[in-house]
PDB file of C-alpha atoms in Angstrom:
ATOM      1  CA  MET A1118       0.000   0.000   0.000  1.00 45.00           C
ATOM      2  CA  THR A1119       1.259   3.453  -0.853  1.00 58.00           C
ATOM      3  CA  SER A1120       1.891   5.974   1.877  1.00 80.00           C
ATOM      4  CA  SER A1121      -0.581   8.487   0.436  1.00 90.00           C
ATOM      5  CA  LEU A1122      -3.526   8.805  -1.902  1.00 96.00           C
ATOM      6  CA  ARG A1123      -3.594  11.647  -4.424  1.00 97.00           C
ATOM      7  CA  VAL A1124      -7.110  12.776  -5.334  1.00 98.00           C
ATOM      8  CA  LEU A1125      -8.225  15.289  -7.930  1.00 98.00           C
ATOM      9  CA  GLY A1126     -11.421  16.995  -6.809  1.00 98.00           C
ATOM     10  CA  ILE A1127     -13.549  18.767  -9.394  1.00 98.00           C
ATOM     11  CA  ASP A1128     -16.275  21.334  -8.741  1.00 96.00           C
ATOM     12  CA  PRO A1129     -17.850  21.246 -12.216  1.00 96.00           C
ATOM     13  CA  GLY A1130     -18.977  24.344 -14.020  1.00 93.00           C
ATOM     14  CA  LEU A1131     -18.675  25.969 -17.412  1.00 93.00           C
ATOM     15  CA  THR A1132     -17.721  29.507 -16.429  1.00 94.00           C
ATOM     16  CA  ARG A1133     -15.599  28.375 -13.458  1.00 95.00           C
ATOM     17  CA  CYS A1134     -14.593  24.725 -12.980  1.00 96.00           C
ATOM     18  CA  GLY A1135     -12.720  24.308  -9.714  1.00 96.00           C
ATOM     19  CA  VAL A1136      -9.889  21.774  -9.587  1.00 98.00           C
ATOM     20  CA  GLY A1137      -7.995  20.791  -6.473  1.00 97.00           C
ATOM     21  CA  ILE A1138      -5.523  18.035  -5.731  1.00 98.00           C
ATOM     22  CA  VAL A1139      -4.609  16.778  -2.283  1.00 97.00           C
ATOM     23  CA  ASP A1140      -2.376  14.037  -0.970  1.00 97.00           C
ATOM     24  CA  VAL A1141      -3.852  12.237   2.040  1.00 96.00           C
ATOM     25  CA  ASP A1142      -1.450  10.177   4.119  1.00 92.00           C
ATOM     26  CA  ARG A1143      -1.994   7.106   6.290  1.00 87.00           C
ATOM     27  CA  SER A1144      -3.021   9.246   9.263  1.00 88.00           C
ATOM     28  CA  ARG A1145      -5.626  11.061   7.086  1.00 89.00           C
ATOM     29  CA  ARG A1146      -3.558  14.244   7.035  1.00 93.00           C
ATOM     30  CA  GLY A1147      -4.143  16.232   3.852  1.00 95.00           C
ATOM     31  CA  THR A1148      -1.539  18.213   1.945  1.00 96.00           C
ATOM     32  CA  LEU A1149      -2.252  20.685  -0.846  1.00 97.00           C
ATOM     33  CA  VAL A1150      -0.748  19.701  -4.189  1.00 97.00           C
ATOM     34  CA  HIS A1151      -2.571  22.001  -6.621  1.00 97.00           C
ATOM     35  CA  VAL A1152      -5.595  24.269  -6.726  1.00 96.00           C
ATOM     36  CA  GLY A1153      -7.026  26.338  -9.537  1.00 96.00           C
ATOM     37  CA  VAL A1154      -9.993  27.253 -11.657  1.00 97.00           C
ATOM     38  CA  ILE A1155     -10.551  26.481 -15.334  1.00 97.00           C
ATOM     39  CA  ARG A1156     -12.429  29.412 -16.868  1.00 97.00           C
ATOM     40  CA  SER A1157     -14.401  29.800 -20.079  1.00 96.00           C
ATOM     41  CA  ALA A1158     -16.223  32.830 -21.434  1.00 96.00           C
ATOM     42  CA  PRO A1159     -20.006  32.766 -20.884  1.00 94.00           C
ATOM     43  CA  ASP A1160     -20.626  34.037 -24.412  1.00 95.00           C
ATOM     44  CA  ALA A1161     -18.540  31.301 -26.122  1.00 96.00           C
ATOM     45  CA  GLU A1162     -20.157  28.364 -27.912  1.00 96.00           C
ATOM     46  CA  ILE A1163     -21.000  25.427 -25.636  1.00 94.00           C
ATOM     47  CA  GLY A1164     -18.711  23.053 -27.526  1.00 96.00           C
ATOM     48  CA  ASP A1165     -15.791  25.450 -27.166  1.00 97.00           C
ATOM     49  CA  ARG A1166     -16.487  25.888 -23.460  1.00 97.00           C
ATOM     50  CA  LEU A1167     -16.569  22.126 -22.877  1.00 97.00           C
ATOM     51  CA  ALA A1168     -13.323  21.763 -24.847  1.00 98.00           C
ATOM     52  CA  ILE A1169     -11.664  24.351 -22.567  1.00 98.00           C
ATOM     53  CA  VAL A1170     -12.837  22.463 -19.454  1.00 98.00           C
ATOM     54  CA  ALA A1171     -11.643  19.151 -20.940  1.00 98.00           C
ATOM     55  CA  ALA A1172      -8.223  20.549 -21.866  1.00 98.00           C
ATOM     56  CA  GLY A1173      -7.786  22.036 -18.390  1.00 98.00           C
ATOM     57  CA  ILE A1174      -8.668  18.776 -16.636  1.00 98.00           C
ATOM     58  CA  ARG A1175      -6.399  16.762 -18.950  1.00 98.00           C
ATOM     59  CA  GLU A1176      -3.526  19.146 -18.232  1.00 98.00           C
ATOM     60  CA  VAL A1177      -3.977  18.839 -14.459  1.00 98.00           C
ATOM     61  CA  ILE A1178      -4.112  15.026 -14.685  1.00 98.00           C
ATOM     62  CA  ALA A1179      -1.016  14.863 -16.897  1.00 98.00           C
ATOM     63  CA  HIS A1180       0.979  17.203 -14.676  1.00 98.00           C
ATOM     64  CA  HIS A1181      -0.026  15.914 -11.215  1.00 98.00           C
ATOM     65  CA  ARG A1182      -0.919  12.243 -11.891  1.00 97.00           C
ATOM     66  CA  PRO A1183      -3.707  11.695  -9.341  1.00 98.00           C
ATOM     67  CA  ASP A1184      -4.738   8.221  -8.157  1.00 97.00           C
ATOM     68  CA  ALA A1185      -8.466   8.997  -8.282  1.00 97.00           C
ATOM     69  CA  VAL A1186     -10.956  11.643  -9.383  1.00 98.00           C
ATOM     70  CA  ALA A1187     -13.921  12.926  -7.369  1.00 97.00           C
ATOM     71  CA  VAL A1188     -16.604  15.148  -8.890  1.00 97.00           C
ATOM     72  CA  GLU A1189     -19.380  17.043  -7.140  1.00 94.00           C
ATOM     73  CA  ARG A1190     -22.684  15.383  -7.979  1.00 91.00           C
ATOM     74  CA  VAL A1191     -25.109  17.586  -9.879  1.00 81.00           C
ATOM     75  CA  PHE A1192     -28.157  18.546  -7.849  1.00 71.00           C
ATOM     76  CA  ALA A1193     -31.496  20.073  -8.836  1.00 61.00           C
ATOM     77  CA  GLN A1194     -31.937  23.796  -8.535  1.00 61.00           C
ATOM     78  CA  GLN A1195     -34.265  26.434  -9.916  1.00 61.00           C
ATOM     79  CA  ASN A1196     -31.905  27.624 -12.660  1.00 65.00           C
ATOM     80  CA  THR A1197     -32.158  24.978 -15.399  1.00 72.00           C
ATOM     81  CA  HIS A1198     -29.481  26.697 -17.494  1.00 70.00           C
ATOM     82  CA  THR A1199     -26.958  26.489 -14.645  1.00 75.00           C
ATOM     83  CA  VAL A1200     -27.822  22.835 -13.935  1.00 84.00           C
ATOM     84  CA  MET A1201     -27.336  21.914 -17.592  1.00 87.00           C
ATOM     85  CA  GLY A1202     -23.892  23.544 -17.759  1.00 86.00           C
ATOM     86  CA  THR A1203     -22.844  21.916 -14.494  1.00 90.00           C
ATOM     87  CA  ALA A1204     -24.080  18.512 -15.687  1.00 92.00           C
ATOM     88  CA  GLN A1205     -22.222  18.867 -18.984  1.00 94.00           C
ATOM     89  CA  ALA A1206     -18.965  19.824 -17.238  1.00 95.00           C
ATOM     90  CA  SER A1207     -19.451  16.942 -14.802  1.00 96.00           C
ATOM     91  CA  GLY A1208     -19.877  14.511 -17.691  1.00 96.00           C
ATOM     92  CA  VAL A1209     -16.688  15.790 -19.309  1.00 97.00           C
ATOM     93  CA  ALA A1210     -14.779  15.323 -16.034  1.00 97.00           C
ATOM     94  CA  LEU A1211     -16.032  11.751 -15.585  1.00 97.00           C
ATOM     95  CA  LEU A1212     -15.260  10.909 -19.216  1.00 97.00           C
ATOM     96  CA  ILE A1213     -11.691  12.196 -18.914  1.00 98.00           C
ATOM     97  CA  ALA A1214     -11.192  10.200 -15.711  1.00 97.00           C
ATOM     98  CA  ALA A1215     -12.341   7.052 -17.520  1.00 97.00           C
ATOM     99  CA  GLU A1216     -10.123   7.794 -20.539  1.00 96.00           C
ATOM    100  CA  SER A1217      -7.194   8.272 -18.157  1.00 97.00           C
ATOM    101  CA  GLY A1218      -7.873   4.940 -16.433  1.00 97.00           C
ATOM    102  CA  LEU A1219      -8.614   6.638 -13.108  1.00 97.00           C
ATOM    103  CA  PRO A1220     -11.331   5.513 -10.701  1.00 96.00           C
ATOM    104  CA  ALA A1221     -13.948   8.233 -10.345  1.00 96.00           C
ATOM    105  CA  ALA A1222     -16.829   8.915  -7.990  1.00 95.00           C
ATOM    106  CA  THR A1223     -19.370  11.622  -7.342  1.00 95.00           C
ATOM    107  CA  HIS A1224     -20.273  13.161  -3.992  1.00 94.00           C
ATOM    108  CA  THR A1225     -23.230  15.373  -3.106  1.00 92.00           C
ATOM    109  CA  PRO A1226     -22.631  18.916  -1.857  1.00 92.00           C
ATOM    110  CA  SER A1227     -24.088  18.069   1.567  1.00 91.00           C
ATOM    111  CA  GLU A1228     -21.901  14.949   1.815  1.00 92.00           C
ATOM    112  CA  VAL A1229     -18.799  17.020   1.050  1.00 94.00           C
ATOM    113  CA  LYS A1230     -19.748  19.761   3.531  1.00 93.00           C
ATOM    114  CA  ALA A1231     -20.431  17.182   6.249  1.00 91.00           C
ATOM    115  CA  ALA A1232     -17.069  15.513   5.612  1.00 92.00           C
ATOM    116  CA  VAL A1233     -15.007  18.678   6.002  1.00 92.00           C
ATOM    117  CA  THR A1234     -17.076  20.739   8.461  1.00 91.00           C
ATOM    118  CA  GLY A1235     -19.225  18.166  10.264  1.00 88.00           C
ATOM    119  CA  TYR A1236     -22.330  20.038   9.049  1.00 86.00           C
ATOM    120  CA  GLY A1237     -24.068  19.222   5.749  1.00 86.00           C
ATOM    121  CA  ALA A1238     -25.540  22.708   5.359  1.00 87.00           C
ATOM    122  CA  ALA A1239     -22.312  24.674   5.940  1.00 89.00           C
ATOM    123  CA  ASP A1240     -21.912  27.853   3.916  1.00 90.00           C
ATOM    124  CA  LYS A1241     -19.081  28.616   1.487  1.00 89.00           C
ATOM    125  CA  ARG A1242     -17.096  30.608   4.054  1.00 92.00           C
ATOM    126  CA  GLN A1243     -17.244  27.741   6.582  1.00 93.00           C
ATOM    127  CA  VAL A1244     -15.993  25.301   3.933  1.00 93.00           C
ATOM    128  CA  GLN A1245     -13.150  27.648   2.945  1.00 93.00           C
ATOM    129  CA  THR A1246     -12.172  28.132   6.592  1.00 93.00           C
ATOM    130  CA  MET A1247     -12.074  24.395   7.305  1.00 94.00           C
ATOM    131  CA  ILE A1248     -10.137  23.641   4.120  1.00 95.00           C
ATOM    132  CA  ALA A1249      -7.539  26.244   5.120  1.00 94.00           C
ATOM    133  CA  ARG A1250      -7.304  24.672   8.572  1.00 94.00           C
ATOM    134  CA  ILE A1251      -7.183  21.046   7.355  1.00 95.00           C
ATOM    135  CA  LEU A1252      -4.533  21.782   4.725  1.00 96.00           C
ATOM    136  CA  ARG A1253      -2.611  24.210   6.968  1.00 95.00           C
ATOM    137  CA  LEU A1254      -2.905  27.110   4.505  1.00 95.00           C
ATOM    138  CA  ASP A1255      -1.984  30.689   5.385  1.00 94.00           C
ATOM    139  CA  ALA A1256      -5.072  32.072   3.618  1.00 93.00           C
ATOM    140  CA  LEU A1257      -8.516  30.886   2.577  1.00 92.00           C
ATOM    141  CA  PRO A1258      -8.466  29.185  -0.832  1.00 90.00           C
ATOM    142  CA  GLN A1259     -10.009  31.493  -3.428  1.00 87.00           C
ATOM    143  CA  PRO A1260     -12.341  31.528  -5.237  1.00 88.00           C
ATOM    144  CA  ALA A1261     -14.996  29.362  -3.578  1.00 87.00           C
ATOM    145  CA  ASP A1262     -14.947  26.963  -6.553  1.00 89.00           C
ATOM    146  CA  ALA A1263     -11.317  26.154  -5.749  1.00 92.00           C
ATOM    147  CA  ALA A1264     -12.096  25.542  -2.070  1.00 93.00           C
ATOM    148  CA  ASP A1265     -15.024  23.322  -3.068  1.00 95.00           C
ATOM    149  CA  ALA A1266     -12.752  21.255  -5.325  1.00 97.00           C
ATOM    150  CA  LEU A1267     -10.329  20.695  -2.433  1.00 97.00           C
ATOM    151  CA  ALA A1268     -13.246  19.740  -0.157  1.00 96.00           C
ATOM    152  CA  ILE A1269     -14.473  17.214  -2.738  1.00 97.00           C
ATOM    153  CA  ALA A1270     -10.986  15.684  -2.957  1.00 97.00           C
ATOM    154  CA  LEU A1271     -10.682  15.395   0.828  1.00 97.00           C
ATOM    155  CA  CYS A1272     -14.184  13.959   1.170  1.00 95.00           C
ATOM    156  CA  HIS A1273     -13.357  11.290  -1.384  1.00 95.00           C
ATOM    157  CA  ALA A1274     -10.033  10.363   0.192  1.00 94.00           C
ATOM    158  CA  TRP A1275     -11.602  10.069   3.638  1.00 91.00           C
ATOM    159  CA  ARG A1276     -14.787   8.268   2.574  1.00 83.00           C
ATOM    160  CA  ARG A1277     -13.353   5.898  -0.007  1.00 69.00           C
ATOM    161  CA  GLY A1278     -10.706   4.265   2.100  1.00 55.00           C
ATOM    162  CA  GLY A1279      -7.827   6.645   1.790  1.00 49.00           C
ATOM    163  CA  PRO A1280      -4.722   5.326   3.482  1.00 47.00           C
ATOM    164  CA  ALA A1281      -5.373   4.837   7.183  1.00 40.00           C
ATOM    165  CA  ALA A1282      -2.983   3.697   9.860  1.00 33.00           C
ATOM    166  CA  SER A1283      -3.684   0.317  11.378  1.00 30.00           C
ATOM    167  CA  GLY A1284      -6.396   0.567  14.002  1.00 33.00           C
ATOM    168  CA  VAL A1285      -7.337   4.136  13.016  1.00 36.00           C
ATOM    169  CA  SER A1286     -10.812   4.776  11.627  1.00 43.00           C
ATOM    170  CA  ALA A1287     -10.783   5.992   8.023  1.00 49.00           C
ATOM    171  CA  MET A1288     -13.807   8.215   8.720  1.00 50.00           C
ATOM    172  CA  THR A1289     -14.509  11.251  10.846  1.00 51.00           C
ATOM    173  CA  PRO A1290     -17.520  11.096  13.200  1.00 50.00           C
ATOM    174  CA  ALA A1291     -19.566  13.090  10.675  1.00 52.00           C
ATOM    175  CA  GLN A1292     -18.575  10.693   7.898  1.00 50.00           C
ATOM    176  CA  ARG A1293     -19.480   7.657  10.031  1.00 56.00           C
ATOM    177  CA  ALA A1294     -22.906   9.198  10.742  1.00 58.00           C
ATOM    178  CA  TRP A1295     -23.413   9.780   7.013  1.00 53.00           C
ATOM    179  CA  ALA A1296     -22.348   6.210   6.143  1.00 59.00           C
ATOM    180  CA  ASP A1297     -24.662   4.788   8.834  1.00 63.00           C
ATOM    181  CA  ALA A1298     -27.565   6.836   7.459  1.00 60.00           C
ATOM    182  CA  GLU A1299     -26.825   5.583   3.933  1.00 57.00           C
ATOM    183  CA  LYS A1300     -26.851   1.975   5.185  1.00 66.00           C
ATOM    184  CA  ARG A1301     -30.198   2.484   6.943  1.00 66.00           C
ATOM    185  CA  VAL A1302     -31.723   3.930   3.783  1.00 59.00           C
ATOM    186  CA  ALA A1303     -30.293   1.088   1.686  1.00 61.00           C
ATOM    187  CA  ARG A1304     -31.732  -1.535   4.074  1.00 62.00           C
ATOM    188  CA  THR A1305     -35.130   0.185   3.995  1.00 56.00           C
ATOM    189  CA  TYR A1306     -35.034   0.320   0.195  1.00 52.00           C
ATOM    190  CA  VAL A1307     -34.153  -3.376  -0.086  1.00 53.00           C
ATOM    191  CA  ARG A1308     -37.008  -4.356   2.282  1.00 54.00           C
ATOM    192  CA  THR A1309     -39.594  -2.259   0.438  1.00 52.00           C
ATOM    193  CA  THR A1310     -38.560  -3.055  -3.125  1.00 49.00           C
ATOM    194  CA  PRO A1311     -40.562  -5.889  -4.774  1.00 55.00           C
TER     195      PRO A1311
END
């Protein structure tokens, strides 16, 4: 087993696609590797915008060689236009992970917030503050899309069996509560499904 897991977290979007890479060691300590935002002009053609996002993600993967990719799961909101762009960028990210031979997963915004702050409804500032603390940064990661990408990467490393020292839980208390809730829902679904 390697001594650390390198995860690329992606906060998908067309105008701003956050990308963040962290290394998580056996004791679950995270270290910043890279953080940035891939930008495309809102008035550009959709195909061109998706190509910019794809090229940016490919460049980050080629340069930093992550072990896994984690993407924020698209959720329903009032603005259909925003949801469509986010879904398209998410699809591009998952496709590139598959083309690169990297395992990929999606995580909901509330799951990510609970993993890094202990509270699934934390606001952007709370997430930025905790990411700065967890990664021992001198300043809050900016913009919020970049902080979200780092949070997604950490959530994935912690939830998906990132390296853990023998006898040390691989999950925080908030993550264990989330996993227990998921199991209860799964058991209920299995019992009620014909």
